[in-house]
Amino acid sequence: MPVGPARLTPEQRAAIAGQIGDARPATPGLLVAFGKSVRDRHEHEHPKWEDLFCMNLSSYMGERMAPVLRRLLDLEDEVDALKASRPDRLTRTFAPVQALREDEPATDALTVYRATWDVAPLGTYTTEAEARKHAEDHARRDIPAATFDWIVDEEDGIAELVATVDGDENPTGYVVTALEIASKYDPEADE
């Protein structure tokens, strides 16, 4: 089930684009004005007969709706492009939000990778390659002539960076650790 409101189909988007022509996207100022108009319509005292105030606001908003629709179409196109370029990442990113919307637990935990130097954190990344790159770049400042390699402990999965200088291999203190981010608390999980 998608996160957020129902999306327009490609056919509906094409129909709207044809109907609004070359309208430019709405400015933030226009959106703020629309919000104020909606509030004003709800909050004013409605007469029993003809409500000229509401009719005037509706007319104002109707005349300026094309830019709002253009902005909507542009944003939906942008979301589709992002989904097409990074489908796995978007799925992982929105899984916890989707689970909250559906009142169901997310099925997968998110895995991130933390690069550290001894006890100092360097950064946390969504890919192991980027975490390793950060650690290697940091280590290269101190040992520019070294050749680096990663040794992964099969038991805990922690990757340790080792440096080889003049044929001697030594640990550097840089490690990359995979961390699982849970979507909900599990009292039965190992502490």
mmCIF file of C-alpha atoms in Angstrom:
data_model
loop_
_atom_site.group_PDB
_atom_site.id
_atom_site.type_symbol
_atom_site.label_atom_id
_atom_site.label_comp_id
_atom_site.label_asym_id
_atom_site.label_seq_id
_atom_site.Cartn_x
_atom_site.Cartn_y
_atom_site.Cartn_z
ATOM 1 C CA MET A 1 0.000 0.000 0.000
ATOM 2 C CA PRO A 2 1.536 3.383 -0.955
ATOM 3 C CA VAL A 3 2.452 5.969 1.646
ATOM 4 C CA GLY A 4 0.274 9.095 1.503
ATOM 5 C CA PRO A 5 -2.851 9.884 -0.464
ATOM 6 C CA ALA A 6 -3.897 8.008 -3.607
ATOM 7 C CA ARG A 7 -1.715 8.949 -6.555
ATOM 8 C CA LEU A 8 -2.937 10.098 -9.934
ATOM 9 C CA THR A 9 -2.616 7.591 -12.750
ATOM 10 C CA PRO A 10 -0.381 8.536 -15.699
ATOM 11 C CA GLU A 11 -3.531 9.006 -17.788
ATOM 12 C CA GLN A 12 -5.057 11.374 -15.216
ATOM 13 C CA ARG A 13 -1.809 13.368 -15.018
ATOM 14 C CA ALA A 14 -1.671 13.668 -18.807
ATOM 15 C CA ALA A 15 -5.310 14.819 -18.914
ATOM 16 C CA ILE A 16 -4.700 17.505 -16.268
ATOM 17 C CA ALA A 17 -1.507 18.659 -18.004
ATOM 18 C CA GLY A 18 -3.461 19.083 -21.236
ATOM 19 C CA GLN A 19 -6.206 21.001 -19.458
ATOM 20 C CA ILE A 20 -3.944 23.505 -17.674
ATOM 21 C CA GLY A 21 -1.678 24.185 -20.659
ATOM 22 C CA ASP A 22 1.584 26.008 -19.968
ATOM 23 C CA ALA A 23 0.790 27.070 -16.386
ATOM 24 C CA ARG A 24 3.871 27.639 -14.242
ATOM 25 C CA PRO A 25 4.100 25.880 -10.842
ATOM 26 C CA ALA A 26 2.514 27.697 -7.923
ATOM 27 C CA THR A 27 4.761 29.874 -5.817
ATOM 28 C CA PRO A 28 4.968 29.341 -2.049
ATOM 29 C CA GLY A 29 3.157 32.665 -1.650
ATOM 30 C CA LEU A 30 0.175 31.430 -3.651
ATOM 31 C CA LEU A 31 -0.041 28.246 -1.570
ATOM 32 C CA VAL A 32 0.031 30.291 1.642
ATOM 33 C CA ALA A 33 -2.726 32.551 0.250
ATOM 34 C CA PHE A 34 -4.818 29.462 -0.581
ATOM 35 C CA GLY A 35 -4.380 28.172 2.960
ATOM 36 C CA LYS A 36 -5.551 31.517 4.336
ATOM 37 C CA SER A 37 -8.537 31.515 1.964
ATOM 38 C CA VAL A 38 -9.590 28.028 3.076
ATOM 39 C CA ARG A 39 -9.348 29.068 6.727
ATOM 40 C CA ASP A 40 -11.252 32.312 6.060
ATOM 41 C CA ARG A 41 -14.070 30.417 4.331
ATOM 42 C CA HIS A 42 -14.464 28.132 7.353
ATOM 43 C CA GLU A 43 -14.160 30.785 10.035
ATOM 44 C CA HIS A 44 -16.330 33.627 8.739
ATOM 45 C CA GLU A 45 -19.961 33.992 9.729
ATOM 46 C CA HIS A 46 -22.046 32.490 6.931
ATOM 47 C CA PRO A 47 -25.224 34.447 6.147
ATOM 48 C CA LYS A 48 -28.490 32.569 5.645
ATOM 49 C CA TRP A 49 -28.851 33.838 2.083
ATOM 50 C CA GLU A 50 -26.260 34.540 -0.554
ATOM 51 C CA ASP A 51 -22.714 34.187 0.830
ATOM 52 C CA LEU A 52 -20.768 36.665 -1.310
ATOM 53 C CA PHE A 53 -17.621 36.305 0.820
ATOM 54 C CA CYS A 54 -17.350 32.534 0.187
ATOM 55 C CA MET A 55 -18.266 32.952 -3.472
ATOM 56 C CA ASN A 56 -15.538 35.584 -3.870
ATOM 57 C CA LEU A 57 -12.912 33.346 -2.224
ATOM 58 C CA SER A 58 -13.966 30.364 -4.345
ATOM 59 C CA SER A 59 -13.701 32.458 -7.483
ATOM 60 C CA TYR A 60 -10.272 33.763 -6.433
ATOM 61 C CA MET A 61 -9.002 30.247 -5.781
ATOM 62 C CA GLY A 62 -10.562 28.779 -8.922
ATOM 63 C CA GLU A 63 -8.909 31.383 -11.137
ATOM 64 C CA ARG A 64 -5.487 30.508 -9.672
ATOM 65 C CA MET A 65 -5.793 26.719 -9.498
ATOM 66 C CA ALA A 66 -3.798 25.927 -12.684
ATOM 67 C CA PRO A 67 -0.405 26.707 -11.049
ATOM 68 C CA VAL A 68 -1.340 24.573 -8.043
ATOM 69 C CA LEU A 69 -2.195 21.647 -10.302
ATOM 70 C CA ARG A 70 1.080 22.160 -12.228
ATOM 71 C CA ARG A 71 2.997 22.017 -8.935
ATOM 72 C CA LEU A 72 1.171 18.795 -7.993
ATOM 73 C CA LEU A 73 1.972 17.183 -11.338
ATOM 74 C CA ASP A 74 5.639 18.244 -11.145
ATOM 75 C CA LEU A 75 5.979 16.811 -7.627
ATOM 76 C CA GLU A 76 4.356 13.513 -8.598
ATOM 77 C CA ASP A 77 6.723 13.275 -11.593
ATOM 78 C CA GLU A 78 9.666 13.936 -9.265
ATOM 79 C CA VAL A 79 8.532 11.229 -6.830
ATOM 80 C CA ASP A 80 8.154 8.748 -9.699
ATOM 81 C CA ALA A 81 11.659 9.588 -10.959
ATOM 82 C CA LEU A 82 13.107 9.088 -7.471
ATOM 83 C CA LYS A 83 11.309 5.773 -7.087
ATOM 84 C CA ALA A 84 12.590 4.600 -10.455
ATOM 85 C CA SER A 85 16.174 5.597 -9.683
ATOM 86 C CA ARG A 86 16.382 4.168 -6.146
ATOM 87 C CA PRO A 87 13.484 1.745 -5.548
ATOM 88 C CA ASP A 88 15.178 -0.364 -2.860
ATOM 89 C CA ARG A 89 16.386 2.632 -0.880
ATOM 90 C CA LEU A 90 12.990 4.339 -0.948
ATOM 91 C CA THR A 91 11.279 1.135 0.136
ATOM 92 C CA ARG A 92 13.668 0.749 3.086
ATOM 93 C CA THR A 93 13.377 4.436 3.980
ATOM 94 C CA PHE A 94 9.578 4.505 3.994
ATOM 95 C CA ALA A 95 8.980 1.036 5.467
ATOM 96 C CA PRO A 96 8.827 2.275 9.089
ATOM 97 C CA VAL A 97 6.464 5.115 8.080
ATOM 98 C CA GLN A 98 4.294 2.716 6.098
ATOM 99 C CA ALA A 99 4.109 0.352 9.070
ATOM 100 C CA LEU A 100 2.938 3.188 11.311
ATOM 101 C CA ARG A 101 0.258 4.159 8.796
ATOM 102 C CA GLU A 102 -1.014 0.589 8.591
ATOM 103 C CA ASP A 103 -0.693 -0.122 12.326
ATOM 104 C CA GLU A 104 1.432 -3.130 11.423
ATOM 105 C CA PRO A 105 5.064 -3.692 12.271
ATOM 106 C CA ALA A 106 7.601 -3.237 9.500
ATOM 107 C CA THR A 107 8.813 -6.601 8.284
ATOM 108 C CA ASP A 108 12.439 -5.614 7.795
ATOM 109 C CA ALA A 109 14.850 -3.749 10.007
ATOM 110 C CA LEU A 110 16.936 -1.062 8.347
ATOM 111 C CA THR A 111 20.676 -1.793 8.283
ATOM 112 C CA VAL A 112 23.127 1.103 8.487
ATOM 113 C CA TYR A 113 26.925 1.058 8.688
ATOM 114 C CA ARG A 114 28.896 3.008 11.283
ATOM 115 C CA ALA A 115 32.543 3.924 10.691
ATOM 116 C CA THR A 116 34.599 4.536 13.844
ATOM 117 C CA TRP A 117 38.215 5.181 14.774
ATOM 118 C CA ASP A 118 38.869 3.547 18.140
ATOM 119 C CA VAL A 119 35.916 5.004 20.064
ATOM 120 C CA ALA A 120 35.424 8.147 17.926
ATOM 121 C CA PRO A 121 32.494 7.921 15.498
ATOM 122 C CA LEU A 122 33.266 9.070 11.959
ATOM 123 C CA GLY A 123 29.838 8.672 10.365
ATOM 124 C CA THR A 124 26.855 6.425 9.710
ATOM 125 C CA TYR A 125 25.938 5.433 6.158
ATOM 126 C CA THR A 126 23.316 3.442 4.302
ATOM 127 C CA THR A 127 25.993 1.437 2.473
ATOM 128 C CA GLU A 128 29.027 -0.397 3.800
ATOM 129 C CA ALA A 129 31.131 0.882 0.894
ATOM 130 C CA GLU A 130 30.630 4.524 1.918
ATOM 131 C CA ALA A 131 31.438 3.786 5.564
ATOM 132 C CA ARG A 132 34.645 2.021 4.501
ATOM 133 C CA LYS A 133 35.535 4.870 2.152
ATOM 134 C CA HIS A 134 35.257 7.380 5.017
ATOM 135 C CA ALA A 135 37.470 5.262 7.278
ATOM 136 C CA GLU A 136 40.086 4.750 4.540
ATOM 137 C CA ASP A 137 40.214 8.464 3.682
ATOM 138 C CA HIS A 138 40.644 9.308 7.370
ATOM 139 C CA ALA A 139 43.390 6.688 7.817
ATOM 140 C CA ARG A 140 45.199 7.849 4.661
ATOM 141 C CA ARG A 141 45.805 11.237 6.331
ATOM 142 C CA ASP A 142 47.911 9.571 9.048
ATOM 143 C CA ILE A 143 49.524 6.819 6.946
ATOM 144 C CA PRO A 144 49.700 8.117 3.340
ATOM 145 C CA ALA A 145 52.182 5.460 2.152
ATOM 146 C CA ALA A 146 50.155 2.493 3.433
ATOM 147 C CA THR A 147 48.209 -0.086 1.488
ATOM 148 C CA PHE A 148 44.860 -0.771 3.123
ATOM 149 C CA ASP A 149 42.797 -3.922 3.375
ATOM 150 C CA TRP A 150 39.674 -4.933 5.267
ATOM 151 C CA ILE A 151 39.465 -8.002 7.495
ATOM 152 C CA VAL A 152 35.941 -9.092 8.399
ATOM 153 C CA ASP A 153 35.329 -11.038 11.587
ATOM 154 C CA GLU A 154 32.995 -13.852 10.507
ATOM 155 C CA GLU A 155 31.457 -14.156 13.969
ATOM 156 C CA ASP A 156 30.285 -10.565 14.511
ATOM 157 C CA GLY A 157 30.606 -9.155 10.966
ATOM 158 C CA ILE A 158 32.752 -6.211 12.058
ATOM 159 C CA ALA A 159 35.176 -5.073 9.345
ATOM 160 C CA GLU A 160 38.574 -3.884 10.565
ATOM 161 C CA LEU A 161 40.919 -1.780 8.443
ATOM 162 C CA VAL A 162 44.552 -2.927 8.414
ATOM 163 C CA ALA A 163 47.480 -1.024 6.928
ATOM 164 C CA THR A 164 50.542 -2.540 5.269
ATOM 165 C CA VAL A 165 53.732 -0.461 5.339
ATOM 166 C CA ASP A 166 57.073 -1.939 4.206
ATOM 167 C CA GLY A 167 55.565 -5.436 4.273
ATOM 168 C CA ASP A 168 54.267 -5.172 7.860
ATOM 169 C CA GLU A 169 50.485 -5.434 8.350
ATOM 170 C CA ASN A 170 49.057 -3.686 11.425
ATOM 171 C CA PRO A 171 45.573 -2.782 12.676
ATOM 172 C CA THR A 172 44.637 0.878 12.282
ATOM 173 C CA GLY A 173 41.840 1.165 14.847
ATOM 174 C CA TYR A 174 39.288 1.888 12.101
ATOM 175 C CA VAL A 175 36.252 -0.384 11.975
ATOM 176 C CA VAL A 176 32.913 -0.518 10.162
ATOM 177 C CA THR A 177 30.021 -2.073 12.045
ATOM 178 C CA ALA A 178 26.630 -3.038 10.607
ATOM 179 C CA LEU A 179 23.777 -1.844 12.821
ATOM 180 C CA GLU A 180 20.156 -2.934 12.533
ATOM 181 C CA ILE A 181 17.610 -0.219 13.221
ATOM 182 C CA ALA A 182 14.413 -1.842 14.460
ATOM 183 C CA SER A 183 11.026 -0.460 13.494
ATOM 184 C CA LYS A 184 9.549 -1.280 16.900
ATOM 185 C CA TYR A 185 10.623 -2.357 20.344
ATOM 186 C CA ASP A 186 10.880 -6.107 20.935
ATOM 187 C CA PRO A 187 11.076 -6.972 24.668
ATOM 188 C CA GLU A 188 12.123 -10.527 23.774
ATOM 189 C CA ALA A 189 15.131 -9.469 21.666
ATOM 190 C CA ASP A 190 18.652 -10.035 22.959
ATOM 191 C CA GLU A 191 20.036 -7.052 24.848
#
